[in-house]
Coordinates of C-alpha atoms and ligand atoms in Angstrom, one line a residue:
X1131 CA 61.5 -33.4 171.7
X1132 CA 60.5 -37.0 171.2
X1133 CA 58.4 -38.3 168.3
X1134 CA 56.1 -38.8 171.5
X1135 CA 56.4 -35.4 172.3
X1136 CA 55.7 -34.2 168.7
X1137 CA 52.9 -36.0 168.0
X1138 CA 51.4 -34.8 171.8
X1139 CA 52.2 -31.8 170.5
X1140 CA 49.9 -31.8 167.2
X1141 CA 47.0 -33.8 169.0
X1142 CA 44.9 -30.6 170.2
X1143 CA 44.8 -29.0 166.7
X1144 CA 44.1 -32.0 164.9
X1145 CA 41.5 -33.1 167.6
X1146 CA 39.8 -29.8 167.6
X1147 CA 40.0 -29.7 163.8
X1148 CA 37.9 -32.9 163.2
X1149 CA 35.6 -32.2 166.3
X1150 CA 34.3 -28.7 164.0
X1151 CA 33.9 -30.6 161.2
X1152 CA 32.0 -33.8 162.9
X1153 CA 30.2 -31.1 164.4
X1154 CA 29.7 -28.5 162.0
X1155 CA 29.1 -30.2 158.8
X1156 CA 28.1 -34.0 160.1
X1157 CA 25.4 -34.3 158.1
X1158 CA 26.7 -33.2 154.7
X1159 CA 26.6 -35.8 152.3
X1160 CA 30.2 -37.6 150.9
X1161 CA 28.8 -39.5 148.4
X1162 CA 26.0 -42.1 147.5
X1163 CA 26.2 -46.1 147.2
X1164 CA 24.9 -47.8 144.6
X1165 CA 23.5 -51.8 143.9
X1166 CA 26.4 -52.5 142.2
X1167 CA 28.9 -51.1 144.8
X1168 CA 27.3 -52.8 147.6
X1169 CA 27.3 -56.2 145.5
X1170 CA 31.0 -54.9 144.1
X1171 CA 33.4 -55.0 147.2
X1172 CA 32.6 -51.7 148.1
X1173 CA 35.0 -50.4 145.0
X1174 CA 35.1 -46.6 145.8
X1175 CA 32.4 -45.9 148.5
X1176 CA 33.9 -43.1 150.2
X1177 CA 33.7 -44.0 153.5
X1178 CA 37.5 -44.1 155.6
X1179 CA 39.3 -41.3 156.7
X1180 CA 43.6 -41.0 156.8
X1181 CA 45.7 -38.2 156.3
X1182 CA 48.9 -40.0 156.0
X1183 CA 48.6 -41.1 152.2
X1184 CA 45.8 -40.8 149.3
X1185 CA 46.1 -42.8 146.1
X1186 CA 44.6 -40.5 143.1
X1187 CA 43.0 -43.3 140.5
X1188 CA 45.2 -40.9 137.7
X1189 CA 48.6 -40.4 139.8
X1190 CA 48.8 -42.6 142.4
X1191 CA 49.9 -42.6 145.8
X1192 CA 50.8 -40.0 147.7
X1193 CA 52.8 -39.9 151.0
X1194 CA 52.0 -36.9 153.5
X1195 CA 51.1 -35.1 150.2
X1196 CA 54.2 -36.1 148.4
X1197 CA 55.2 -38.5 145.3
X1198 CA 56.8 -41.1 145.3
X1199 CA 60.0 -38.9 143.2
X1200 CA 59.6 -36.4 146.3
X1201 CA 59.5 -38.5 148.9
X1202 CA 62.7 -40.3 147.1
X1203 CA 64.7 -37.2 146.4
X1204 CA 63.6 -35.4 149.8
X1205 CA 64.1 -38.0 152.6
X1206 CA 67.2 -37.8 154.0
X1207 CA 69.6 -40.6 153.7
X1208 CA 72.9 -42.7 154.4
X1209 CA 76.2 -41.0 153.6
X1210 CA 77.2 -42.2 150.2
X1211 CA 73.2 -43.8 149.4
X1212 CA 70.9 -43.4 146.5
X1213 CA 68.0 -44.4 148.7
X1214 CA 67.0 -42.3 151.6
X1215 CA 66.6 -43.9 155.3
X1216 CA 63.5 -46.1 156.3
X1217 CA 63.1 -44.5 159.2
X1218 CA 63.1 -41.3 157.9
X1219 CA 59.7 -42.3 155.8
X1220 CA 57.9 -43.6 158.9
X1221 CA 59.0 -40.3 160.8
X1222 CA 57.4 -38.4 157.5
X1223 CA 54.5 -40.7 157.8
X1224 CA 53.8 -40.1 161.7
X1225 CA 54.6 -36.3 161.8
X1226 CA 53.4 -35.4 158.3
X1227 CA 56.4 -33.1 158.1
X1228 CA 59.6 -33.9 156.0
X1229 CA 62.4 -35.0 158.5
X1230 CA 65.9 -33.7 159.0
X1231 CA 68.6 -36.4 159.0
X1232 CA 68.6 -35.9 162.9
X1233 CA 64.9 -36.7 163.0
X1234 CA 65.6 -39.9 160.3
X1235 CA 68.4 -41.4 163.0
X1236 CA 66.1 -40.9 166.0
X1237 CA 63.2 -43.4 164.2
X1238 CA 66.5 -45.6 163.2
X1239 CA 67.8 -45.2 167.3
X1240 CA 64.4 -46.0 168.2
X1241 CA 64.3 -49.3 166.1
X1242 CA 67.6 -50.4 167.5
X1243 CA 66.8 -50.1 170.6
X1244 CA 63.5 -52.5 170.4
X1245 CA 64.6 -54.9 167.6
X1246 CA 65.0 -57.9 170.0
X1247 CA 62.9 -61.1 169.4
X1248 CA 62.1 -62.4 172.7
X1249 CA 63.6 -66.7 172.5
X1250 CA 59.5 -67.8 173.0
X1251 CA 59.0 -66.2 169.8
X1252 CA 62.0 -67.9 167.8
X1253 CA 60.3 -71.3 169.4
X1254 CA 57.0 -70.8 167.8
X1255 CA 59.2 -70.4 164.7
X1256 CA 61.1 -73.2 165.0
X1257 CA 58.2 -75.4 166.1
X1258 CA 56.0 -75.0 162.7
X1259 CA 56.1 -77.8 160.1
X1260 CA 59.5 -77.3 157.6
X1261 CA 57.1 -76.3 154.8
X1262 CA 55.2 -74.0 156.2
X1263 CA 54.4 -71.0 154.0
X1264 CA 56.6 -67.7 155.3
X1265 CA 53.0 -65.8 155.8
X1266 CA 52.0 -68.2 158.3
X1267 CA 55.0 -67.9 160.2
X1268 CA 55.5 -64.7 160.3
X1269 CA 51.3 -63.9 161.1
X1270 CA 52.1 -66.3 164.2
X1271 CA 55.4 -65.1 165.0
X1272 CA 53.6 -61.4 165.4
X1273 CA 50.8 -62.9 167.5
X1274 CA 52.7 -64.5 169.6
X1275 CA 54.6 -61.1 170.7
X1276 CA 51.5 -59.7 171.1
X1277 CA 52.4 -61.1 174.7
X1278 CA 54.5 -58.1 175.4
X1279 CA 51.7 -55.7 174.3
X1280 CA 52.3 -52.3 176.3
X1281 CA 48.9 -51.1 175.1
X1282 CA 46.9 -54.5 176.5
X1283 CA 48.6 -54.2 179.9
X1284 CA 47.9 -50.4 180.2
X1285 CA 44.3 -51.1 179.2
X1286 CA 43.8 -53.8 182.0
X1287 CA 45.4 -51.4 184.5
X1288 CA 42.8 -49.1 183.7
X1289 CA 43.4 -45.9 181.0
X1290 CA 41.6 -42.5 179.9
X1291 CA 40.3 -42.9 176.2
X1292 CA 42.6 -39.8 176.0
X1293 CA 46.0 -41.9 176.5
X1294 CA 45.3 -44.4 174.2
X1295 CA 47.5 -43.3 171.7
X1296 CA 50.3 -43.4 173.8
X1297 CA 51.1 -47.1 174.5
X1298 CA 49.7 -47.8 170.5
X1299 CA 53.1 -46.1 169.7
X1300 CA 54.9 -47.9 172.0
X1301 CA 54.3 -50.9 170.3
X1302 CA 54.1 -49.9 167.0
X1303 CA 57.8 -48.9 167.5
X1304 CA 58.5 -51.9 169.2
X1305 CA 56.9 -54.2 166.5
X1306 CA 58.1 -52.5 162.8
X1307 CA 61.3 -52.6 165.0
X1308 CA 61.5 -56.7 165.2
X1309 CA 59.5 -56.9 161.7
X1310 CA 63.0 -57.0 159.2
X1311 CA 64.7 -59.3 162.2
X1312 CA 61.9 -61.7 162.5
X1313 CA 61.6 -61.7 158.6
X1314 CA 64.8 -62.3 157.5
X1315 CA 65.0 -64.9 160.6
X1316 CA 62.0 -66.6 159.0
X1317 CA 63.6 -66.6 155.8
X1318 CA 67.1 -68.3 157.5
X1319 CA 64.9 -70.3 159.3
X1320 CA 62.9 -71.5 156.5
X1321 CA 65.4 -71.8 153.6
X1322 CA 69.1 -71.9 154.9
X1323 CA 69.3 -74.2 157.6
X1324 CA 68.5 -72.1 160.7
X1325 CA 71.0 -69.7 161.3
X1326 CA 70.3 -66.3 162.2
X1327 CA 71.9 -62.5 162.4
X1328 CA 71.7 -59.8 164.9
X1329 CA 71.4 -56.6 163.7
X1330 CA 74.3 -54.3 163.5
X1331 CA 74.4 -50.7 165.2
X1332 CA 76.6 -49.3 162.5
X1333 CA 73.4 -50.4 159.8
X1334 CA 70.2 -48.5 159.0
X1335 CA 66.9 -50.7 158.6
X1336 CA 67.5 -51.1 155.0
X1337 CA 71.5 -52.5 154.9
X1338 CA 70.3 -54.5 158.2
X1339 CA 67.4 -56.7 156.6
X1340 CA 70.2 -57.0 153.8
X1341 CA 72.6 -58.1 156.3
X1342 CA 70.9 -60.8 157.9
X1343 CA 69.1 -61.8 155.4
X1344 CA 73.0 -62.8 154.3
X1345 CA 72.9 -61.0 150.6
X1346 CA 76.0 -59.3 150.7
X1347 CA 75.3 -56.7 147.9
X1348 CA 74.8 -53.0 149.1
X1349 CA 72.6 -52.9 145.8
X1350 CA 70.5 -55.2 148.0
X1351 CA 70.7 -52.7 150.9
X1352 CA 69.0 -49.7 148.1
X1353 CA 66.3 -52.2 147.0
X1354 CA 65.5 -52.8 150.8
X1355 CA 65.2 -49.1 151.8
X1356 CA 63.0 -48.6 148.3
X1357 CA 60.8 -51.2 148.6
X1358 CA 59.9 -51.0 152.3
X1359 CA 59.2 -47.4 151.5
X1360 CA 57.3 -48.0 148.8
X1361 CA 54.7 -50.7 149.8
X1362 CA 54.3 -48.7 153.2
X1363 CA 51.1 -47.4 152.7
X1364 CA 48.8 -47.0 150.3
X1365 CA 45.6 -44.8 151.9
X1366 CA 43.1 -47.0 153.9
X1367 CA 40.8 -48.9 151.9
X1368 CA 43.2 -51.9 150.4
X1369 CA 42.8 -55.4 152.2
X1370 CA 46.0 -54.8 154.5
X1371 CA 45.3 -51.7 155.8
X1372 CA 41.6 -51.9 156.1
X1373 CA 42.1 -55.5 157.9
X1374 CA 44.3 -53.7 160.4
X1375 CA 42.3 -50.5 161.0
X1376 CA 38.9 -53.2 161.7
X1377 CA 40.4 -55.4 164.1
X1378 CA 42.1 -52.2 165.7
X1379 CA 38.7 -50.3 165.7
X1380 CA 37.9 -52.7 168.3
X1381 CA 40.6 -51.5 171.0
X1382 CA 42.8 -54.8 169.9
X1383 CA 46.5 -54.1 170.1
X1384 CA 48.7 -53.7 167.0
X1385 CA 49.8 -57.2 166.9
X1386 CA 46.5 -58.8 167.1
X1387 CA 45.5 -55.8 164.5
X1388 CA 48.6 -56.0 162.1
X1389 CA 48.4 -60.0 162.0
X1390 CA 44.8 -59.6 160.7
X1391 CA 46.1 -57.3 158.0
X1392 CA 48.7 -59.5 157.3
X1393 CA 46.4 -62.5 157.0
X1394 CA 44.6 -60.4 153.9
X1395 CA 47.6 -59.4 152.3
X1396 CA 48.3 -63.5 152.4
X1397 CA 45.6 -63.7 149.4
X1398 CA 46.6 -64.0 145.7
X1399 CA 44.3 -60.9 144.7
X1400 CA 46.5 -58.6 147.5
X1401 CA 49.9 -59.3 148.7
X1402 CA 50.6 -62.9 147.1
X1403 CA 50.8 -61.6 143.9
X1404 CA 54.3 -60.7 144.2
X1405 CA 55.2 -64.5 144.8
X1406 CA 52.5 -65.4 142.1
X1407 CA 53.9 -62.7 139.7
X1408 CA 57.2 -64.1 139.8
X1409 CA 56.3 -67.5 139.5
X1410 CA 54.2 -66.5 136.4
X1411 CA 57.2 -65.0 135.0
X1412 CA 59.5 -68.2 135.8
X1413 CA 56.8 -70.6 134.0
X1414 CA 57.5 -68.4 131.1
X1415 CA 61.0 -68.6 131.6
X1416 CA 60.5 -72.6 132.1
X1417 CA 58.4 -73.5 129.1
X1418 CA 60.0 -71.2 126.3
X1419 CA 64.0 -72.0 127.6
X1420 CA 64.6 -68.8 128.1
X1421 CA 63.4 -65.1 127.0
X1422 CA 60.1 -65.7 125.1
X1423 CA 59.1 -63.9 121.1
X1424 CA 56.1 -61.1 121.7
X1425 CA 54.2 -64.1 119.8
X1426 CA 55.1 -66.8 122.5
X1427 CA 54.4 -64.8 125.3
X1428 CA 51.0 -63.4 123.8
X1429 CA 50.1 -66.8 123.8
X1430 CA 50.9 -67.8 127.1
X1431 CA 49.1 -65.0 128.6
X1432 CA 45.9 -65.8 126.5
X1433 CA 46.0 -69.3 127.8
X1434 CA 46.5 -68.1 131.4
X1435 CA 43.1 -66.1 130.7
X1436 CA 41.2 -69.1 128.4
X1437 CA 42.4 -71.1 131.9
X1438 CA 40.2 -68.8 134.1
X1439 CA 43.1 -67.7 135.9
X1440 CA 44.1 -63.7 136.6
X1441 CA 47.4 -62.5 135.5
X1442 CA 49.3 -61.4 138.3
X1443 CA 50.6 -58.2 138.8
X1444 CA 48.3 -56.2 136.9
X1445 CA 45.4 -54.6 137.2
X1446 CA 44.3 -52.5 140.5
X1447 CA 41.3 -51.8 142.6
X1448 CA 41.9 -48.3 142.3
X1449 CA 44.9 -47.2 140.3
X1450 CA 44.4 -46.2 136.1
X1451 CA 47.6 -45.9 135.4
X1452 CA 50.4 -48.2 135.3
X1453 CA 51.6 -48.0 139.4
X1454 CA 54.4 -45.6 140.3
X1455 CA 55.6 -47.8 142.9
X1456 CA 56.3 -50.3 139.7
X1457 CA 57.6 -47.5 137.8
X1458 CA 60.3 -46.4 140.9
X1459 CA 61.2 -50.4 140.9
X1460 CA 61.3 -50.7 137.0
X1461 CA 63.7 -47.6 137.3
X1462 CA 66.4 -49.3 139.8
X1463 CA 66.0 -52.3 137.6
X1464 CA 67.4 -50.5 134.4
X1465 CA 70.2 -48.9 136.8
X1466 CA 71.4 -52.4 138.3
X1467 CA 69.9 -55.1 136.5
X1468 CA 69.4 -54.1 133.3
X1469 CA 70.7 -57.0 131.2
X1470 CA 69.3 -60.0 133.7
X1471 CA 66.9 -62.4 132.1
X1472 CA 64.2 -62.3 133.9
X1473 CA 63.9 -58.4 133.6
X1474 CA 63.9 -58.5 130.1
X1475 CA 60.5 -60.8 130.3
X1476 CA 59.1 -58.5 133.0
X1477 CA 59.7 -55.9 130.3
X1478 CA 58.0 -57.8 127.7
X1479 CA 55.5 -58.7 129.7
X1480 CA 54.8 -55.2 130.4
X1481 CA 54.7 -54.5 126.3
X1482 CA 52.1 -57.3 125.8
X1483 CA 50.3 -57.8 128.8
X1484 CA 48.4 -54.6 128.6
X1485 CA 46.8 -55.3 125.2
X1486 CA 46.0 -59.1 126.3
X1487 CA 43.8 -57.4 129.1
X1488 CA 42.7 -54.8 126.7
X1489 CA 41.4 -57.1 124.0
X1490 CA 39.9 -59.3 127.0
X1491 CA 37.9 -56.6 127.3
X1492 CA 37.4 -57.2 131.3
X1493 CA 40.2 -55.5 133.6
X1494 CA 39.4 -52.0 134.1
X1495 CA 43.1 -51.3 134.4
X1496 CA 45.2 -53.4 132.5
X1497 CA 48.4 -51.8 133.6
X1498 CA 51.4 -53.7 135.9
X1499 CA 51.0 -52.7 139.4
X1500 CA 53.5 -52.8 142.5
X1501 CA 54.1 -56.5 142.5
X1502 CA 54.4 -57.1 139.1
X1503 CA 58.3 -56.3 139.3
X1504 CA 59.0 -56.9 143.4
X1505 CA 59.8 -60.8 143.0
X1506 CA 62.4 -60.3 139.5
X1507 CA 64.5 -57.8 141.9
X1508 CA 64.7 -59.7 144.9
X1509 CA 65.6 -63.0 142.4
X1510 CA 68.4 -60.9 141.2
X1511 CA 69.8 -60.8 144.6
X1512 CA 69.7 -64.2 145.0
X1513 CA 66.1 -64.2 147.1
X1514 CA 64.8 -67.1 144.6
X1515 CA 62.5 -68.2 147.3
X1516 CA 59.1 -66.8 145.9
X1517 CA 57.0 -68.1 149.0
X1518 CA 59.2 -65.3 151.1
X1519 CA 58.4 -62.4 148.6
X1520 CA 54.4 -61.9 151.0
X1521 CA 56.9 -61.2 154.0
X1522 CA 58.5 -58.6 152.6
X1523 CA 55.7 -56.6 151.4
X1524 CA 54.1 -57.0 155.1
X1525 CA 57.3 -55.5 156.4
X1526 CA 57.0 -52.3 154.7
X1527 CA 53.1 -51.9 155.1
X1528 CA 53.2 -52.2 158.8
X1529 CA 54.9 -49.1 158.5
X1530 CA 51.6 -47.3 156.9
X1531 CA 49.4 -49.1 159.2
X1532 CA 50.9 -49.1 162.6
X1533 CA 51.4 -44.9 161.5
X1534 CA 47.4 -44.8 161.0
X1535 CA 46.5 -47.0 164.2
X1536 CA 48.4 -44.4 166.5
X1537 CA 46.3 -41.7 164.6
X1538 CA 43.1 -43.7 164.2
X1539 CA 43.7 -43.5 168.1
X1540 CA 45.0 -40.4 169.2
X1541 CA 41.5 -38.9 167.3
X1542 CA 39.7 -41.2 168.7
X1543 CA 38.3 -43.1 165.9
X1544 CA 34.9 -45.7 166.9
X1545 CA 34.6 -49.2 166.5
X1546 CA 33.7 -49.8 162.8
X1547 CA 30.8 -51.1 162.1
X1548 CA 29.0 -50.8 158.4
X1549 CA 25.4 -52.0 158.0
X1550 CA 24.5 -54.9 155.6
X1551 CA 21.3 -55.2 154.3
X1552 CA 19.4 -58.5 152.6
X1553 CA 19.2 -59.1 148.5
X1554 CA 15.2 -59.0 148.8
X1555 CA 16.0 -55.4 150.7
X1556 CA 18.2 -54.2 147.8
X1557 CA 15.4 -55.1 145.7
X1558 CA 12.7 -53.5 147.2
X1559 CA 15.0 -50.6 147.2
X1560 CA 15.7 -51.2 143.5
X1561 CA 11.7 -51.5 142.9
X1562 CA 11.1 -48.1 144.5
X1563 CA 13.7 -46.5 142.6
X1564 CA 12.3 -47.8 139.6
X1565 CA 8.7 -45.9 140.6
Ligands
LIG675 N1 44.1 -60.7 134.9 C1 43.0 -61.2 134.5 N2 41.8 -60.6 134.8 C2 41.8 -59.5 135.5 C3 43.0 -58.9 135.9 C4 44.2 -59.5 135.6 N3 45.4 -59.1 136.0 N4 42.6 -57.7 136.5 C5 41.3 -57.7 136.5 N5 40.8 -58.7 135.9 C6 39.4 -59.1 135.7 C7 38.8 -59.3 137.1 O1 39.1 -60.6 137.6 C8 37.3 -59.1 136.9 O2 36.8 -60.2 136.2 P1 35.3 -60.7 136.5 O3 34.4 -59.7 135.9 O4 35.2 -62.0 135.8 O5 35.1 -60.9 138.0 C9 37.3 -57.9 135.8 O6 38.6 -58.0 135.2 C10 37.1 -56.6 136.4 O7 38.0 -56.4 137.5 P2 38.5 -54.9 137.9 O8 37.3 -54.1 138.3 O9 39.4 -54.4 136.8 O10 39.5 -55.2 139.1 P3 39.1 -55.4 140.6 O11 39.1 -54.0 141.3 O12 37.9 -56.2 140.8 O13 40.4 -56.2 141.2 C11 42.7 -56.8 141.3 C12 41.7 -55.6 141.3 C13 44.0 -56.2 141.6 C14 42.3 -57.8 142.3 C15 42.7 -57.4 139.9 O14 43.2 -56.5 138.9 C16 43.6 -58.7 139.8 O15 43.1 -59.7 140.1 N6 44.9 -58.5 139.4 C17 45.8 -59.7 139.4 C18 46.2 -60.0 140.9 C19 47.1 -58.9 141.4 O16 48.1 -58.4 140.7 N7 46.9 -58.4 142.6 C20 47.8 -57.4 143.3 C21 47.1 -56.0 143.4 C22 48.1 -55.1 144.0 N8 48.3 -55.4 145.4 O17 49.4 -55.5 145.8 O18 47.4 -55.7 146.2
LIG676 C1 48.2 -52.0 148.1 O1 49.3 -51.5 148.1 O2 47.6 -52.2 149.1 C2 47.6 -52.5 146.8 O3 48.1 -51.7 145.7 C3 46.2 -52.7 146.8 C4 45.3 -51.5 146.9 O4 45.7 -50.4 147.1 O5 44.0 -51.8 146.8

């Protein structure tokens, strides 16, 4: 059977499971909204629906139901690897069910049979300014293959709402298929003089990125397969993945959807911090010649605060705890890296950071998160180009994403469309309430 065929497969159970409940139980209450969350960025109105991960405020995310040590130590992976295949993960992610190594090569088959970038494509690239930021080519390197959209040309042909899902696969393969080629083209493109590699058959997704990207370090091949796992998904309601799930409410296809995602992972609060992490950790670096005292580095993280500035990688919309997707990275960084300089900041940082926020007395988590650590393992490899670090975190969530827009579709979830409501409203509403 195909990962077509399997997901046809569980459609009627899954469709007839949410029909009861929609049905059934429609008008049973979730949860109420307050003043504050409606003024607050919506911070945990329960209002989306995914079955593919959940992040628990006090443990974090889980994939399909499993941790990030289970998903680790379960997925299969490459003869003689510590980390387990990438395609393996998205196969867990679209099936919900752990794969077998057979199941893992047919999402890696898949992938090399759609990898290729079509020349238009490497044009747009090459016709950008020389500086351009790596998010901005690689959001209009996506759009632009949105030509090839299978899903946009079924649609004009004409479609049941009950096939949807079909073609949304299609090119959900097709695209996290090109995402590591167009990357580490990008990054070639961008900061080594134009160049590029073709992927190899004898690779999985992870040692191919490392591959062309040109780091010739199977350490680099591990980090690649761990950190395009881990940043895959992270339940529905974080910038990315919310971004993505809008536009795609609409009927748009997964390039015009994913490139909106990836234009909100582009912000400083989401995705950028893993650039603007490492960059914080390189001033540091910079300005005390070296590996900062607990004293000098308190200091510097005061006067990043006294500045009005955040400290990047910490804190989290959601999370309590430090992340686990920092703690699986902080892990491979004691096993490979653990004498580099800049990990030993990162370490420090993590040691004084914490109370910094605490005595600020503002961040209600003051905890690293995911990209607190991303950018000092990729620098270690020899990827010192911080700008690039937004790409790589977009590669491994359009792995979460594309996985919910095939679902989102196949149960046929409606245009979304929230209701606002005016400040003089909310304070009638407050007035009342007040009664
Ligand atoms: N440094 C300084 N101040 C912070 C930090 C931080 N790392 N984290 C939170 N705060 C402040 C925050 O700016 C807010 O201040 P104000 O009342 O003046 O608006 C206050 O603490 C309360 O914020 P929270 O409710 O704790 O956090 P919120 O849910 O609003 O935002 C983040 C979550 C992640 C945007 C926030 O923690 C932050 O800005 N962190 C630094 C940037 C970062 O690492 N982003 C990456 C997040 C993970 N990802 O990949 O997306
Ligand atoms: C993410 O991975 O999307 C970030 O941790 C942000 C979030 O979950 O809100």
């Amino acid at each position: 059977m195909t990962i077509k065929d399997k997901i046809a497969a569980k459609l009627p159970e899954w469709r007839s499971r949410v029909e009861k409940l929609v049905e059934e139980s429609g008008d049973v209450v979730v949860g109420n909204v307050s003043i504050a969350q409606v003024y607050g960025g919506m911070r945990g109105v329960k209002s989306l629906v995914t079955d593919i991960s959940y992040v628990d405020p006090n443990e974090g995310i889980r994939f399909r139901g499993l941790t990030i040590p289970e998903v680790l130590s379960k997925l299969p992976k490459p003869e003689g690897a510590e980390m387990p295949y990438v395609g393996g993960l998205y196969y867990l992610l679209l099936l919900g069910e752990m794969p077998t190594t057979e199941d893992a090569l047919e999402v890696e088959d898949e992938w090399k049979r759609r990898w290729e970038i079509p020349q238009f494509v490497i044009d747009v690239l090459r016709a950008m300014p020389h500086d351009a930021h790596p998010m901005l080519l690689f959001s209009s390197a996506i759009l632009a293959l949105q030509h090839g959209s299978v899903f946009t040309s079924r649609y004009r042909e004409g479609m049941s709402k009950s096939e949807y899902w079909e073609p949304m696969l299609e090119d959900s393969l097709d695209l996290t298929a090109k995402l590591p080629v167009l990357a580490a083209l990008i990054y070639r493109l961008r900061y080594k003089g134009g160049g590029y590699f073709t992927p190899k058959e004898d690779l999985d997704y992870g040692a191919n990125f490392a591959y062309m990207m040109g780091v010739d370090d199977p350490g680099y091949s591990e980090l690649s397969r761990l950190y395009f796992i881990l940043l895959s998904d992270h339940e529905s309601g974080n910038a990315s993945s919310h971004a993505t799930h809008l536009a795609a409410s609409t009927l748009s296809d997964i390039y015009f959807a994913f490139s909106a995602g990836l234009n909100s992972l582009a912000g400083p609060l989401h995705g950028l911090a893993t650039q603007e992490s490492l960059r914080w950790l390189l001033a540091a670096h910079e300005k005390f010649n070296g590996v900062p005292d607990k004293d000098e580095l308190r200091q510097f993280a005061w006067d990043t605060l006294n500045a009005g500035q955040v400290i990047p990688g910490y804190g989290h919309g959601v999370l309590r705890i430090p992340d686990p997707r920092y703690t699986a990275q902080y892990k491979f960084a004691l096993k490979y890296l653990p004498d580099d300089d800049l990990f030993q900041i990162a370490q420090l940082v993590q040691e004084i950071v914490p109370q910094v926020l605490i005595d600020q007395g503002k961040a209600k988590n003051p905890a690293p998160n995911v990209d607190s650590i991303s950018g000092t393992l990729q620098y270690y490899y020899g990827v010192g180009e911080f700008d690039f670090y937004t790409v790589l975190f977009g590669v491994g969530r359009a792995l979460g994403v594309t996985a919910n827009a095939i679902w989102a579709r196949a149960l046929g979830q409606p245009l979304e469309r929230p209701k606002s409501l005016t400040t003089a409203m909310l304070e009638a509403i407050a007035a009342e309430a007040k009664k």
